[in-house]
mmCIF file of C-alpha atoms and ligand atoms in Angstrom:
data_model
loop_
_atom_site.group_PDB
_atom_site.id
_atom_site.type_symbol
_atom_site.label_atom_id
_atom_site.label_comp_id
_atom_site.label_asym_id
_atom_site.label_seq_id
_atom_site.Cartn_x
_atom_site.Cartn_y
_atom_site.Cartn_z
ATOM 1 C CA UNK A 12 5.691 -69.833 40.936
ATOM 2 C CA UNK A 13 4.179 -68.993 44.266
ATOM 3 C CA UNK A 14 6.152 -67.970 47.348
ATOM 4 C CA UNK A 15 5.109 -67.200 50.899
ATOM 5 C CA UNK A 16 6.711 -64.320 52.767
ATOM 6 C CA UNK A 17 6.169 -64.211 56.541
ATOM 7 C CA UNK A 18 7.338 -60.850 57.845
ATOM 8 C CA UNK A 19 5.802 -58.549 60.432
ATOM 9 C CA UNK A 20 7.784 -55.401 59.662
ATOM 10 C CA UNK A 21 5.635 -53.535 57.187
ATOM 11 C CA UNK A 22 8.485 -51.899 55.302
ATOM 12 C CA UNK A 23 10.471 -55.071 54.809
ATOM 13 C CA UNK A 24 7.338 -57.031 53.962
ATOM 14 C CA UNK A 25 6.259 -54.594 51.276
ATOM 15 C CA UNK A 26 9.766 -54.359 49.885
ATOM 16 C CA UNK A 27 10.018 -58.133 49.645
ATOM 17 C CA UNK A 28 6.613 -58.514 48.088
ATOM 18 C CA UNK A 29 7.258 -55.862 45.503
ATOM 19 C CA UNK A 30 10.718 -57.099 44.620
ATOM 20 C CA UNK A 31 9.733 -60.728 44.348
ATOM 21 C CA UNK A 32 6.641 -59.857 42.322
ATOM 22 C CA UNK A 33 8.755 -57.843 39.933
ATOM 23 C CA UNK A 34 11.067 -60.842 39.626
ATOM 24 C CA UNK A 35 8.090 -62.809 38.386
ATOM 25 C CA UNK A 36 6.937 -64.656 41.481
ATOM 26 C CA UNK A 37 3.456 -64.757 42.894
ATOM 27 C CA UNK A 38 3.744 -63.670 46.513
ATOM 28 C CA UNK A 39 1.469 -64.435 49.419
ATOM 29 C CA UNK A 40 2.314 -62.242 52.370
ATOM 30 C CA UNK A 41 1.623 -63.029 56.011
ATOM 31 C CA UNK A 42 2.187 -60.087 58.323
ATOM 32 C CA UNK A 43 2.128 -62.046 61.557
ATOM 33 C CA UNK A 44 3.117 -65.458 62.816
ATOM 34 C CA UNK A 45 -0.379 -66.823 63.161
ATOM 35 C CA UNK A 46 -1.277 -66.170 59.532
ATOM 36 C CA UNK A 47 2.193 -67.309 58.520
ATOM 37 C CA UNK A 48 1.770 -70.571 60.361
ATOM 38 C CA UNK A 49 -1.620 -71.173 58.813
ATOM 39 C CA UNK A 50 -0.502 -70.369 55.265
ATOM 40 C CA UNK A 51 2.725 -72.335 55.604
ATOM 41 C CA UNK A 52 0.846 -75.408 56.750
ATOM 42 C CA UNK A 53 -1.986 -75.223 54.237
ATOM 43 C CA UNK A 54 -0.555 -73.434 51.217
ATOM 44 C CA UNK A 55 0.985 -74.702 48.029
ATOM 45 C CA UNK A 56 4.070 -72.501 47.992
ATOM 46 C CA UNK A 57 7.309 -73.435 46.276
ATOM 47 C CA UNK A 58 9.376 -71.644 48.909
ATOM 48 C CA UNK A 59 8.902 -69.745 52.165
ATOM 49 C CA UNK A 60 10.816 -66.644 53.233
ATOM 50 C CA UNK A 61 10.418 -66.734 56.985
ATOM 51 C CA UNK A 62 11.260 -63.984 59.437
ATOM 52 C CA UNK A 63 12.316 -65.430 62.763
ATOM 53 C CA UNK A 64 11.320 -62.597 65.096
ATOM 54 C CA UNK A 65 7.552 -62.428 64.954
ATOM 55 C CA UNK A 66 5.436 -61.088 67.800
ATOM 56 C CA UNK A 67 3.070 -64.034 68.184
ATOM 57 C CA UNK A 68 4.056 -67.379 66.697
ATOM 58 C CA UNK A 69 7.752 -67.014 65.977
ATOM 59 C CA UNK A 70 9.566 -68.326 62.933
ATOM 60 C CA UNK A 71 11.119 -71.223 64.821
ATOM 61 C CA UNK A 72 7.721 -72.586 65.738
ATOM 62 C CA UNK A 73 6.492 -72.285 62.190
ATOM 63 C CA UNK A 74 9.580 -74.037 60.867
ATOM 64 C CA UNK A 75 9.329 -76.805 63.445
ATOM 65 C CA UNK A 76 5.641 -77.335 62.734
ATOM 66 C CA UNK A 77 6.322 -77.532 59.012
ATOM 67 C CA UNK A 78 9.024 -80.146 59.323
ATOM 68 C CA UNK A 79 7.115 -82.161 61.911
ATOM 69 C CA UNK A 80 4.227 -82.293 59.495
ATOM 70 C CA UNK A 81 6.592 -83.648 56.851
ATOM 71 C CA UNK A 82 6.310 -80.589 54.621
ATOM 72 C CA UNK A 83 9.620 -80.172 52.854
ATOM 73 C CA UNK A 84 9.056 -76.829 51.165
ATOM 74 C CA UNK A 85 12.369 -74.925 51.088
ATOM 75 C CA UNK A 86 12.621 -72.305 53.824
ATOM 76 C CA UNK A 87 14.907 -69.280 53.750
ATOM 77 C CA UNK A 88 14.877 -67.668 57.154
ATOM 78 C CA UNK A 89 15.634 -64.078 57.996
ATOM 79 C CA UNK A 90 17.329 -63.247 61.220
ATOM 80 C CA UNK A 91 18.039 -59.809 62.597
ATOM 81 C CA UNK A 92 20.705 -61.051 64.908
ATOM 82 C CA UNK A 93 24.005 -62.063 63.517
ATOM 83 C CA UNK A 94 24.203 -64.802 66.055
ATOM 84 C CA UNK A 95 25.735 -68.148 65.294
ATOM 85 C CA UNK A 96 23.266 -69.737 67.728
ATOM 86 C CA UNK A 97 20.354 -68.516 65.658
ATOM 87 C CA UNK A 98 21.807 -69.769 62.438
ATOM 88 C CA UNK A 99 22.628 -73.153 63.858
ATOM 89 C CA UNK A 100 19.195 -73.414 65.397
ATOM 90 C CA UNK A 101 17.509 -72.545 62.125
ATOM 91 C CA UNK A 102 19.487 -75.036 60.110
ATOM 92 C CA UNK A 103 18.962 -77.723 62.739
ATOM 93 C CA UNK A 104 15.247 -77.139 62.615
ATOM 94 C CA UNK A 105 15.333 -77.798 58.903
ATOM 95 C CA UNK A 106 15.732 -74.424 57.267
ATOM 96 C CA UNK A 107 17.529 -74.540 53.928
ATOM 97 C CA UNK A 108 19.322 -71.218 54.097
ATOM 98 C CA UNK A 109 19.328 -67.963 56.033
ATOM 99 C CA UNK A 110 20.024 -64.284 55.584
ATOM 100 C CA UNK A 111 21.021 -61.806 58.246
ATOM 101 C CA UNK A 112 19.172 -58.490 58.179
ATOM 102 C CA UNK A 113 19.756 -56.053 56.725
ATOM 103 C CA UNK A 114 20.390 -57.724 53.402
ATOM 104 C CA UNK A 115 20.458 -56.586 49.813
ATOM 105 C CA UNK A 116 17.451 -57.647 47.803
ATOM 106 C CA UNK A 117 19.665 -59.023 45.040
ATOM 107 C CA UNK A 118 21.242 -61.317 47.603
ATOM 108 C CA UNK A 119 17.851 -62.593 48.710
ATOM 109 C CA UNK A 120 16.748 -63.127 45.138
ATOM 110 C CA UNK A 121 19.891 -65.098 44.340
ATOM 111 C CA UNK A 122 19.347 -67.332 47.383
ATOM 112 C CA UNK A 123 15.703 -67.877 46.488
ATOM 113 C CA UNK A 124 16.588 -68.883 42.952
ATOM 114 C CA UNK A 125 19.321 -71.220 44.116
ATOM 115 C CA UNK A 126 17.007 -72.937 46.574
ATOM 116 C CA UNK A 127 14.329 -73.340 43.944
ATOM 117 C CA UNK A 128 16.787 -74.724 41.451
ATOM 118 C CA UNK A 129 18.297 -77.087 43.972
ATOM 119 C CA UNK A 130 14.771 -78.025 44.828
ATOM 120 C CA UNK A 131 12.682 -81.027 44.721
ATOM 121 C CA UNK A 132 10.709 -79.621 41.884
ATOM 122 C CA UNK A 133 11.465 -81.518 38.682
ATOM 123 C CA UNK A 134 9.626 -78.840 36.763
ATOM 124 C CA UNK A 135 12.448 -76.423 37.431
ATOM 125 C CA UNK A 136 14.254 -76.928 34.205
ATOM 126 C CA UNK A 137 15.669 -73.773 32.716
ATOM 127 C CA UNK A 138 13.492 -74.084 29.643
ATOM 128 C CA UNK A 139 9.987 -75.300 28.924
ATOM 129 C CA UNK A 140 8.838 -76.065 25.417
ATOM 130 C CA UNK A 141 5.622 -76.975 23.626
ATOM 131 C CA UNK A 142 5.832 -77.122 19.823
ATOM 132 C CA UNK A 143 7.800 -74.009 18.851
ATOM 133 C CA UNK A 144 6.857 -72.163 22.023
ATOM 134 C CA UNK A 145 9.845 -71.840 24.330
ATOM 135 C CA UNK A 146 9.885 -70.356 27.817
ATOM 136 C CA UNK A 147 13.287 -69.296 29.069
ATOM 137 C CA UNK A 148 12.615 -69.383 32.805
ATOM 138 C CA UNK A 149 15.676 -67.627 34.266
ATOM 139 C CA UNK A 150 15.259 -64.747 31.836
ATOM 140 C CA UNK A 151 11.448 -64.772 31.979
ATOM 141 C CA UNK A 152 11.288 -64.713 28.200
ATOM 142 C CA UNK A 153 8.953 -66.392 25.776
ATOM 143 C CA UNK A 154 9.386 -67.008 22.072
ATOM 144 C CA UNK A 155 7.731 -68.864 19.237
ATOM 145 C CA UNK A 156 9.807 -70.099 16.345
ATOM 146 C CA UNK A 157 12.606 -67.904 17.655
ATOM 147 C CA UNK A 158 10.440 -64.759 17.641
ATOM 148 C CA UNK A 159 10.482 -63.039 20.994
ATOM 149 C CA UNK A 160 7.065 -62.460 22.574
ATOM 150 C CA UNK A 161 6.847 -59.586 25.030
ATOM 151 C CA UNK A 162 4.824 -60.553 28.069
ATOM 152 C CA UNK A 163 4.023 -58.843 31.334
ATOM 153 C CA UNK A 164 4.962 -60.636 34.543
ATOM 154 C CA UNK A 165 1.414 -61.873 35.018
ATOM 155 C CA UNK A 166 1.169 -63.033 31.418
ATOM 156 C CA UNK A 167 4.409 -64.931 31.734
ATOM 157 C CA UNK A 168 3.270 -66.559 34.980
ATOM 158 C CA UNK A 169 0.000 -67.540 33.363
ATOM 159 C CA UNK A 170 1.723 -68.996 30.324
ATOM 160 C CA UNK A 171 4.236 -70.823 32.503
ATOM 161 C CA UNK A 172 1.404 -72.418 34.467
ATOM 162 C CA UNK A 173 -0.382 -73.502 31.285
ATOM 163 C CA UNK A 174 2.811 -74.966 29.827
ATOM 164 C CA UNK A 175 3.751 -76.780 33.032
ATOM 165 C CA UNK A 176 0.329 -78.344 33.161
ATOM 166 C CA UNK A 177 0.158 -79.025 29.431
ATOM 167 C CA UNK A 178 -2.964 -80.934 28.414
ATOM 168 C CA UNK A 179 -4.752 -80.365 31.709
ATOM 169 C CA UNK A 180 -7.885 -78.289 31.803
ATOM 170 C CA UNK A 181 -7.231 -75.625 34.409
ATOM 171 C CA UNK A 182 -10.269 -74.136 36.108
ATOM 172 C CA UNK A 183 -10.317 -70.390 36.693
ATOM 173 C CA UNK A 184 -10.130 -70.936 40.444
ATOM 174 C CA UNK A 185 -6.875 -72.845 40.074
ATOM 175 C CA UNK A 186 -5.426 -70.243 37.731
ATOM 176 C CA UNK A 187 -6.434 -67.529 40.196
ATOM 177 C CA UNK A 188 -4.742 -69.267 43.096
ATOM 178 C CA UNK A 189 -1.535 -69.954 41.183
ATOM 179 C CA UNK A 190 -1.077 -66.749 39.234
ATOM 180 C CA UNK A 191 -2.797 -64.176 41.373
ATOM 181 C CA UNK A 192 -2.510 -64.026 45.129
ATOM 182 C CA UNK A 193 -4.814 -65.277 47.804
ATOM 183 C CA UNK A 194 -6.840 -62.087 48.013
ATOM 184 C CA UNK A 195 -7.817 -62.254 44.389
ATOM 185 C CA UNK A 196 -11.508 -62.565 43.621
ATOM 186 C CA UNK A 197 -11.758 -65.245 40.973
ATOM 187 C CA UNK A 198 -15.334 -64.276 40.139
ATOM 188 C CA UNK A 199 -14.076 -61.316 38.194
ATOM 189 C CA UNK A 200 -13.320 -61.684 34.526
ATOM 190 C CA UNK A 201 -9.694 -60.692 35.005
ATOM 191 C CA UNK A 202 -8.579 -64.185 34.096
ATOM 192 C CA UNK A 203 -10.591 -64.237 30.884
ATOM 193 C CA UNK A 204 -9.168 -60.887 29.901
ATOM 194 C CA UNK A 205 -5.634 -62.036 30.708
ATOM 195 C CA UNK A 206 -6.101 -65.212 28.671
ATOM 196 C CA UNK A 207 -7.435 -63.226 25.743
ATOM 197 C CA UNK A 208 -4.392 -60.947 25.815
ATOM 198 C CA UNK A 209 -2.092 -63.906 26.138
ATOM 199 C CA UNK A 210 -3.674 -65.677 23.172
ATOM 200 C CA UNK A 211 -3.354 -62.541 21.083
ATOM 201 C CA UNK A 212 0.368 -62.543 21.760
ATOM 202 C CA UNK A 213 1.115 -66.248 21.768
ATOM 203 C CA UNK A 214 -1.293 -67.680 19.208
ATOM 204 C CA UNK A 215 -2.645 -65.034 16.849
ATOM 205 C CA UNK A 216 0.378 -64.744 14.619
ATOM 206 C CA UNK A 217 1.490 -68.346 14.983
ATOM 207 C CA UNK A 218 0.432 -71.846 14.232
ATOM 208 C CA UNK A 219 -0.531 -74.243 15.661
ATOM 209 C CA UNK A 220 -2.848 -72.510 18.126
ATOM 210 C CA UNK A 221 -1.989 -73.770 21.585
ATOM 211 C CA UNK A 222 -4.324 -72.172 24.106
ATOM 212 C CA UNK A 223 -7.910 -73.347 24.133
ATOM 213 C CA UNK A 224 -11.049 -72.498 26.077
ATOM 214 C CA UNK A 225 -12.862 -75.521 27.424
ATOM 215 C CA UNK A 226 -16.398 -74.275 27.771
ATOM 216 C CA UNK A 227 -17.722 -74.268 31.304
ATOM 217 C CA UNK A 228 -14.456 -75.653 32.643
ATOM 218 C CA UNK A 229 -11.470 -73.435 32.079
ATOM 219 C CA UNK A 230 -8.432 -73.235 29.878
ATOM 220 C CA UNK A 231 -5.843 -75.600 28.545
ATOM 221 C CA UNK A 232 -2.659 -75.398 26.542
ATOM 222 C CA UNK A 233 -1.820 -78.289 24.297
ATOM 223 C CA UNK A 234 -0.916 -79.317 20.811
ATOM 224 C CA UNK A 235 -4.068 -79.547 18.708
ATOM 225 C CA UNK A 236 -5.335 -82.996 17.712
ATOM 226 C CA UNK A 237 -4.337 -83.965 14.199
ATOM 227 C CA UNK A 238 -7.864 -83.380 12.860
ATOM 228 C CA UNK A 239 -8.332 -79.915 14.369
HETATM 229 CA CA1 CA B 3 10.314 -59.393 62.601
#
């Protein structure tokens, strides 16, 4: 699941990116308001963590532009000032929640998860299942037939994407944009290598085989046809 963090303070930005990545999210990071505005308006993020005090285009303008454009992505805004005015303003502009800096990362993560769960995303069930493959989303765990499969964060994100889009052929470019971040070069064979590793863990010891290569097109996860 892909999030956008808009934060100009390098330390906070890096801390957020690292923490959220470790929690299993794909994180796009904008280090100024202009990039943040652009990514917020054009990206496909499930949630935006938005710092209010930015040197160029501030968080209020980004939030207002988003809502005026009818984009209803959840926004958690970060404010340095513990001012009621700021909070009211943010919520009036259509933010979904706010945190006052400094905050504990665990607090931010809990808010993010709550917003995503509350969200408009019907795919946010706690569990996803195809055949005997089960993804436990809150715990970031996968199993087949009750056997736990140990996956890295990236592998889990990749598998989650394939399961959510079951039956669709996903081109490498789409996988790159959803599982890696925006700076990722999808011409590399990183995706093929990741898929190979994932298949070794998810399919090799189990049946039916779920992940398939569609030559020249990409990858898909689905139940095999009866005659396969
Ligand atoms: Ca700031």
